[in-house]
Coordinates of C-alpha atoms and ligand atoms in Angstrom, one line a residue:
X1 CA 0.0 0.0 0.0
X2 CA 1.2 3.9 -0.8
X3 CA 2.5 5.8 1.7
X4 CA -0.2 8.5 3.4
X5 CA 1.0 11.7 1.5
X6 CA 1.9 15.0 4.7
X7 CA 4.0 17.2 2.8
X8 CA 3.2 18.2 -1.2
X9 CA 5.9 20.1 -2.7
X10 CA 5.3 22.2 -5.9
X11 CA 7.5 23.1 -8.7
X12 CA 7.4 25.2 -12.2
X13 CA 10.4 23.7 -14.7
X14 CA 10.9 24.4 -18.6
X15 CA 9.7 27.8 -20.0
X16 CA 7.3 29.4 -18.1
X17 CA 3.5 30.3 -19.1
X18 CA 0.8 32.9 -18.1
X19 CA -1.3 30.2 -15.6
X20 CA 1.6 28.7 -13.5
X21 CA 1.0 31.2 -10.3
X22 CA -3.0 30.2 -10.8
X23 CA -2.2 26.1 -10.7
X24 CA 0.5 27.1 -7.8
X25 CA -2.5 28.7 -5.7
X26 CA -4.7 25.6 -6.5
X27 CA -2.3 23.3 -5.2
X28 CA -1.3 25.3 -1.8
X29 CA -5.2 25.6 -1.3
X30 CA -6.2 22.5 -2.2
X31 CA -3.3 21.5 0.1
X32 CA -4.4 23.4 3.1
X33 CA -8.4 22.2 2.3
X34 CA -6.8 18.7 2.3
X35 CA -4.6 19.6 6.1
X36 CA -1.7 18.5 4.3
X37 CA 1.5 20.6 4.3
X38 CA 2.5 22.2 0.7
X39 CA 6.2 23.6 0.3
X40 CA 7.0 25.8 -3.0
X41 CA 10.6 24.7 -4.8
X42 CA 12.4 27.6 -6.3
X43 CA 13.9 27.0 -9.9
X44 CA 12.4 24.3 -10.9
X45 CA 15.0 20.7 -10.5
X46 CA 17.7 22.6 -10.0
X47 CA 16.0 24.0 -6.9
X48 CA 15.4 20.5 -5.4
X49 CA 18.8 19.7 -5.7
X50 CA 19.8 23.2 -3.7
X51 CA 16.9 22.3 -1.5
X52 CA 15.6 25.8 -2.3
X53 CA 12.5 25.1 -0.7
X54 CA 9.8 27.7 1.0
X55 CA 6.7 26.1 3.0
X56 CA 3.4 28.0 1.4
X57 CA 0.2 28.8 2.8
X58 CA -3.2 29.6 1.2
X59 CA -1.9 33.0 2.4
X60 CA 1.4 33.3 0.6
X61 CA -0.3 33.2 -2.7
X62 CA -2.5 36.0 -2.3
X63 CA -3.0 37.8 -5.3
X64 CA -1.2 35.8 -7.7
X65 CA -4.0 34.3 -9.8
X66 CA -3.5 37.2 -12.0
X67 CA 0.1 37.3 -12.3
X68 CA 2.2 35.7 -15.6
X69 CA 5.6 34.1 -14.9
X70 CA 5.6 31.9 -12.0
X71 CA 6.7 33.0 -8.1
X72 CA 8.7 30.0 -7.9
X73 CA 10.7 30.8 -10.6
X74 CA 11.5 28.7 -13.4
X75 CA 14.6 26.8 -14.7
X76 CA 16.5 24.0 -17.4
X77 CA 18.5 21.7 -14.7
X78 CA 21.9 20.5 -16.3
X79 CA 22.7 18.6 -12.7
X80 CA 18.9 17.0 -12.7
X81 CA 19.8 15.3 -16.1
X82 CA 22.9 13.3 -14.1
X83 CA 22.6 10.1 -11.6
X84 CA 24.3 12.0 -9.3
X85 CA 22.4 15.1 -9.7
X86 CA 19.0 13.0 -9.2
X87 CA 20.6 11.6 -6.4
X88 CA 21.2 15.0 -4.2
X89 CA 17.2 15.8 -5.3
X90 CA 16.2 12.7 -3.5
X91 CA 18.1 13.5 -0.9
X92 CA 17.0 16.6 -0.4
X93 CA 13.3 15.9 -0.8
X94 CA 13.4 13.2 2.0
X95 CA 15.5 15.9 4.3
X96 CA 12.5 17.6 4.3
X97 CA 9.9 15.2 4.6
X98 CA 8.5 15.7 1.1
X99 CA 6.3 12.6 0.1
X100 CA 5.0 14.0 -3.3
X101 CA 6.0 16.3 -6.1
X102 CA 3.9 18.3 -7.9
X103 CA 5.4 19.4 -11.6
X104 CA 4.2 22.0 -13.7
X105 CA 5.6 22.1 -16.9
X106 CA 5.7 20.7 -20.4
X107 CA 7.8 17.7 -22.2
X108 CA 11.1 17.8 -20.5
X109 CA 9.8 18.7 -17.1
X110 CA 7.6 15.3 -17.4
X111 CA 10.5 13.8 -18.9
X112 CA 12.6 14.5 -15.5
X113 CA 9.7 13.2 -13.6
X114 CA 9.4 10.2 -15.1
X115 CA 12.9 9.2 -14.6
X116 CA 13.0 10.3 -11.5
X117 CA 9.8 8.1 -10.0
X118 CA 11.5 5.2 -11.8
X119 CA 15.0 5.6 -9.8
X120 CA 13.6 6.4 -6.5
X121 CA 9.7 5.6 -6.6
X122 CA 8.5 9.0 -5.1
X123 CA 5.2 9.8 -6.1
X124 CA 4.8 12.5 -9.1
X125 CA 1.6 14.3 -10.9
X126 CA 2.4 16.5 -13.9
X127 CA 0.6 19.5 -14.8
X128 CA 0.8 20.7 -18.4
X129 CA 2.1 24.3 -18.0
X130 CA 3.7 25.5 -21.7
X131 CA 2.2 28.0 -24.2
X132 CA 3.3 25.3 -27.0
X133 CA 0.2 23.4 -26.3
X134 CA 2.3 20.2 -27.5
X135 CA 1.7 17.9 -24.6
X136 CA -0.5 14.7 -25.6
X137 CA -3.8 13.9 -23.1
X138 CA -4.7 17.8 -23.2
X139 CA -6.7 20.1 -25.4
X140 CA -5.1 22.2 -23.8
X141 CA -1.6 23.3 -22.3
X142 CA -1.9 26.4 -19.3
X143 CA -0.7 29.3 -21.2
X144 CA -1.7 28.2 -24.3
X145 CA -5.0 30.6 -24.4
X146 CA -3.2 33.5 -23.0
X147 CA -0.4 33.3 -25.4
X148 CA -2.8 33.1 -28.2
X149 CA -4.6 36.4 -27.2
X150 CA -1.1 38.1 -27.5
X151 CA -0.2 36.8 -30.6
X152 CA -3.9 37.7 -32.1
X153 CA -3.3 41.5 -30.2
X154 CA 0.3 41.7 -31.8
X155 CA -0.9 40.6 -35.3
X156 CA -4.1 43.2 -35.4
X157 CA -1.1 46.0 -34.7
X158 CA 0.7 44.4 -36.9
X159 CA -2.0 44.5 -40.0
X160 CA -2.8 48.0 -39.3
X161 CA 0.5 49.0 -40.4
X162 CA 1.7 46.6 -43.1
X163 CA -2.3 47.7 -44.8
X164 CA -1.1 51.6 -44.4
X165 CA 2.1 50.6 -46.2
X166 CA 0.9 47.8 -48.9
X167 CA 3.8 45.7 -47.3
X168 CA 4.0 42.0 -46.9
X169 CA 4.3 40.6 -43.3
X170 CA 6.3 37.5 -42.3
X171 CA 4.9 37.3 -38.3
X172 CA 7.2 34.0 -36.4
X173 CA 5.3 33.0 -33.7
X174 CA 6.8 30.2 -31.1
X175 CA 5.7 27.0 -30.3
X176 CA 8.9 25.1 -31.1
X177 CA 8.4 21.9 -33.0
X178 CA 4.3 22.2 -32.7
X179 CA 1.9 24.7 -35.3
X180 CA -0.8 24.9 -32.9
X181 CA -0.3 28.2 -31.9
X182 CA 0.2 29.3 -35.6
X183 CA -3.0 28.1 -36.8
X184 CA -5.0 29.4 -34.2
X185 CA -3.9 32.1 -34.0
X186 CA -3.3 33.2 -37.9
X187 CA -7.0 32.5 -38.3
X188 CA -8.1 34.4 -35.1
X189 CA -6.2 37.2 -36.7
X190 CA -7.4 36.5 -40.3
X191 CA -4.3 35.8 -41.9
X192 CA -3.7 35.0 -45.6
X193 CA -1.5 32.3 -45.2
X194 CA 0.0 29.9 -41.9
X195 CA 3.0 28.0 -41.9
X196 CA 3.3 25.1 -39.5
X197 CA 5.3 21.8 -39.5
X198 CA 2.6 19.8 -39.8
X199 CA 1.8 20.7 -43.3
X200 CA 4.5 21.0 -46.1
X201 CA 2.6 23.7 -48.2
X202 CA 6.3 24.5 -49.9
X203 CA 7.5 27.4 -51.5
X204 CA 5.8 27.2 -55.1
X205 CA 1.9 27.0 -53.3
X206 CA 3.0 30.2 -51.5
X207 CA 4.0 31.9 -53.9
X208 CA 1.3 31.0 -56.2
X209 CA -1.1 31.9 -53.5
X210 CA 0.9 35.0 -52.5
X211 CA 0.4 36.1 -56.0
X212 CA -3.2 34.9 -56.5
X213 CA -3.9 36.8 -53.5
X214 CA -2.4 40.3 -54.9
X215 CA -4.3 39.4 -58.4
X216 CA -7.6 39.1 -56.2
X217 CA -6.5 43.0 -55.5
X218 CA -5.2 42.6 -51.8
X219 CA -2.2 45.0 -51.5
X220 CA -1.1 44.0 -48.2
X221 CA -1.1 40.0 -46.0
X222 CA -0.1 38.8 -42.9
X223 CA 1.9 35.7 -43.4
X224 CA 1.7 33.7 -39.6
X225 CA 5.0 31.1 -39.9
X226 CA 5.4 28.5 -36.7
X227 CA 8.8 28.9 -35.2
X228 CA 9.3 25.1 -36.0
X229 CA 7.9 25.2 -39.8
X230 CA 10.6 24.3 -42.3
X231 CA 9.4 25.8 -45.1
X232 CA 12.1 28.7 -46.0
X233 CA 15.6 28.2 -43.8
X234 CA 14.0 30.2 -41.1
X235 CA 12.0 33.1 -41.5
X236 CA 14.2 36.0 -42.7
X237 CA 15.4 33.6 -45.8
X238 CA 12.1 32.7 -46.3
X239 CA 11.2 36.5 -46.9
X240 CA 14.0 37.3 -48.6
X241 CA 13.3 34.1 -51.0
X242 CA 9.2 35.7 -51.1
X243 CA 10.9 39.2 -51.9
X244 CA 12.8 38.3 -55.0
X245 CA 10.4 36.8 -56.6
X246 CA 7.7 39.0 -55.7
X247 CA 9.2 42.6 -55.9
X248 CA 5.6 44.1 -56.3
X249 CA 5.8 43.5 -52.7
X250 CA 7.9 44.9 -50.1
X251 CA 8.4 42.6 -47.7
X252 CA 8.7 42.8 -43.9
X253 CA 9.7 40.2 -40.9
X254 CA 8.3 40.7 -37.5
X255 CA 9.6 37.8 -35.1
X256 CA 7.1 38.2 -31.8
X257 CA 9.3 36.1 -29.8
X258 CA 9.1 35.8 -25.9
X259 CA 6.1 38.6 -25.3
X260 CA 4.0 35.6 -26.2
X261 CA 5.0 33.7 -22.8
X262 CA 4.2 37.0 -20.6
X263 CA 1.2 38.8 -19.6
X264 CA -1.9 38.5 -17.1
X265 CA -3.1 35.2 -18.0
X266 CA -6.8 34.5 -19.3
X267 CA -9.8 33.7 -17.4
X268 CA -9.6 30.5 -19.5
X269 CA -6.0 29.9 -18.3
X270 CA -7.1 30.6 -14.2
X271 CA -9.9 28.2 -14.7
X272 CA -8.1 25.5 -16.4
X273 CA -5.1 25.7 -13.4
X274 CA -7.5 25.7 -10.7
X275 CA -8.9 22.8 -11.9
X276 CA -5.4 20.5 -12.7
X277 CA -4.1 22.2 -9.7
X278 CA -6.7 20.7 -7.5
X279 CA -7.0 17.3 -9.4
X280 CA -3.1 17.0 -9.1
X281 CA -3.6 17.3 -4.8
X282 CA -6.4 14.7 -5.5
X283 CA -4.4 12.2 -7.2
X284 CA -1.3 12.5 -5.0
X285 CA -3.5 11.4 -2.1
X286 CA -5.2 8.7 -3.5
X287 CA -1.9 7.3 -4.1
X288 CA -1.7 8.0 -7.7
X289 CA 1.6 8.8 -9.5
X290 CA 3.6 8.9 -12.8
X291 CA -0.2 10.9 -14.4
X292 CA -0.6 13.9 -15.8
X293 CA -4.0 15.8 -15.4
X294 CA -5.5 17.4 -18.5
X295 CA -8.2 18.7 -20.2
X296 CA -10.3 16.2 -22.6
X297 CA -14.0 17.3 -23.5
X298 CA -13.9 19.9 -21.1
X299 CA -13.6 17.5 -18.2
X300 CA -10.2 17.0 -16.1
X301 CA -9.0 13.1 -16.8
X302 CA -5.6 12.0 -16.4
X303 CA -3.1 10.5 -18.7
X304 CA 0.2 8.6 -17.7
X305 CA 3.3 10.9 -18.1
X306 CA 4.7 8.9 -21.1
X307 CA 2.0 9.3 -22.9
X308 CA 1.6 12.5 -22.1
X309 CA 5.4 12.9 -23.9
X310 CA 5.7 10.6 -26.6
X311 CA 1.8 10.2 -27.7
X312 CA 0.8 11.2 -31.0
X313 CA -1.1 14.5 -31.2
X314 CA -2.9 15.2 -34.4
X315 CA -3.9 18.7 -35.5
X316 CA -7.6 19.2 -35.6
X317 CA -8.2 18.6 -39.8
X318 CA -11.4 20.6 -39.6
X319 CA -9.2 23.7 -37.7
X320 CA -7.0 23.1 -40.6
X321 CA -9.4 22.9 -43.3
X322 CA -10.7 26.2 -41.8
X323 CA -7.3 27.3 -41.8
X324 CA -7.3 26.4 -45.8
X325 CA -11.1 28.4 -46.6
X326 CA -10.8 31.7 -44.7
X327 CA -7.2 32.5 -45.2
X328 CA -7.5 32.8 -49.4
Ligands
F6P1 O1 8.4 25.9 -24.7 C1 8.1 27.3 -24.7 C2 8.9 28.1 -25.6 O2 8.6 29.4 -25.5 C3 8.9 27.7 -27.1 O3 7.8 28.1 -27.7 C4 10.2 28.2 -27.5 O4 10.7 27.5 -28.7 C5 11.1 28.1 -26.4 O5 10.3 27.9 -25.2 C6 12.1 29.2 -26.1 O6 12.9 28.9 -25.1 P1 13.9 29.9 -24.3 O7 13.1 30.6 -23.3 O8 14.9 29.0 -23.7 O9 14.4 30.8 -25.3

């Protein structure tokens, strides 16, 4: 039989995303609802191995629902990726009497999870926390709405200047290897075309439909390219490629970058934490470890942690046939 869980502690790992103080309060609150100690780890892996640890009360996260970033601070572990770096964690988790971990974060902070429950057997629930929205056993990832709403923001500025100047835009948002964010978000902001790595549209479609698009009498577009896509090189080569052999056009790259992983995260984004943040406390005291708790037909079910990594993750084809109407 599992061990009776006392002392919860919580950790942020990987990039961070608008949402991580909101599934940080859940847990300390569902903690304290539960009379079960909650401690916050700073920086992620590399703050269990330093034992940078803080004991949190429903108190000491006042007023950080609305907050982006994360209080506890966020962080890539080297050392956590060794034996020996594992093995300090351990050691430092037991020190102080922490019988569960709490990880919110995307692939690689599951990744460390997993590897770690397998060496040592202590008791882990992951919460997806990335604006990639790449994690399998999700619709989707904390962040992921907020990040959207920035991106859509950025792009509106974006189109009100490349429509005063007839000028094409190139706009890279992130997501690294996924297109999710690309596809919503080009057709929240009515793009003309969108880029991801799920699709190879290659370079003769675009131009074609860059040109059809200008015949049609548009005189400026907003191009949305995925950070991961593979079309051009990368994005300025892609342009530059566009430019040459459309010089009717003058041609312009706006790379949004990390403003898409700040900001006060969206009601959609508290909601969704508060939710995981309590299953997570849930799970952990049932006995449960080695899941990750997600969002599946708007209702909170679990997936294990590998699948949660390696699982396969289609693009919606009916977002993507959208995609393919609305944007001509
Ligand atoms: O995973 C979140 C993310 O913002 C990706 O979209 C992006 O590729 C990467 O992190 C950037 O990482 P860093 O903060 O290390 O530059």
């Amino acid at each position: 039989m599992s061990k009776k869980i006392k002392k919860i502690g919580v950790l942020t790992s990987g990039g961070d995303a608008p949402g991580m103080n909101a599934a940080i309060r859940a847990v300390v609150r569902a903690c304290s609802y539960k009379n079960i100690e909650c401690v916050g780890i700073y920086r992620g892996y590399q703050g269990v191995i330093e034992g940078d640890f803080e004991e949190l009360t429903p108190r000491s996260v006042r007023n950080i629902i609305n907050k982006g970033g994360t209080i506890l601070k966020s962080a890539r572990s080297k050392k956590f990726r060794t034996p020996e770096g594992r093995k300090e964690a351990y050691e430092q988790l037991v020190k102080a009497g922490i019988d569960g971990l709490i990880l919110i974060g995307g692939d690689g902070t599951f990744t460390g999870g997993m590897i770690f429950h397998k060496e040592y057997g202590l008791p882990c629930i992951g919460i997806p926390g990335t604006i990639d929205n790449d994690i399998a056993g999700t619709s989707s990832t904390i962040g992921y709405d907020t990040a959207l709403n920035t991106v859509v923001e950025a792009i509106d500025k974006i189109r009100d200047t490349a429509s005063s100047h007839n000028r094409l835009f190139f706009v890279e948002v992130m997501g690294r290897d996924a297109g999710d964010i690309a596809l919503y978000s080009g057709i929240g902001a009515g793009a003309e075309e969108i880029l991801i790595p799920e699709e190879d549209l290659g370079l003769d479609r675009l131009l074609e439909s860059l040109k059809r698009s200008k015949r049609s009498g548009k005189s400026s577009s907003i191009v949305v390219v995925a950070e991961g896509d593979r079309i051009g090189k990368n994005v300025f080569e892609l342009a530059d490629y566009v430019e040459k052999n459309m010089p009717e056009y003058d041609v312009r790259v706006s790379v949004l970058g990390h403003m898409q992983r700040g900001g006060s995260p969206s009601c959609f984004d508290r909601v969704l934490a508060s939710r995981l943040g309590i299953k997570a406390v849930d799970l952990l005291i049932k006995g449960e470890s080695n899941l990750m708790v997600g969002l599946q037909n708007n209702v909170v079910r679990t997936t294990d942690l590998e699948y949660a990594v390696k699982g396969n993750r289609t693009l919606n084809k009916e977002l993507l046939r959208v995609g393919d109407i609305v944007t001509m």
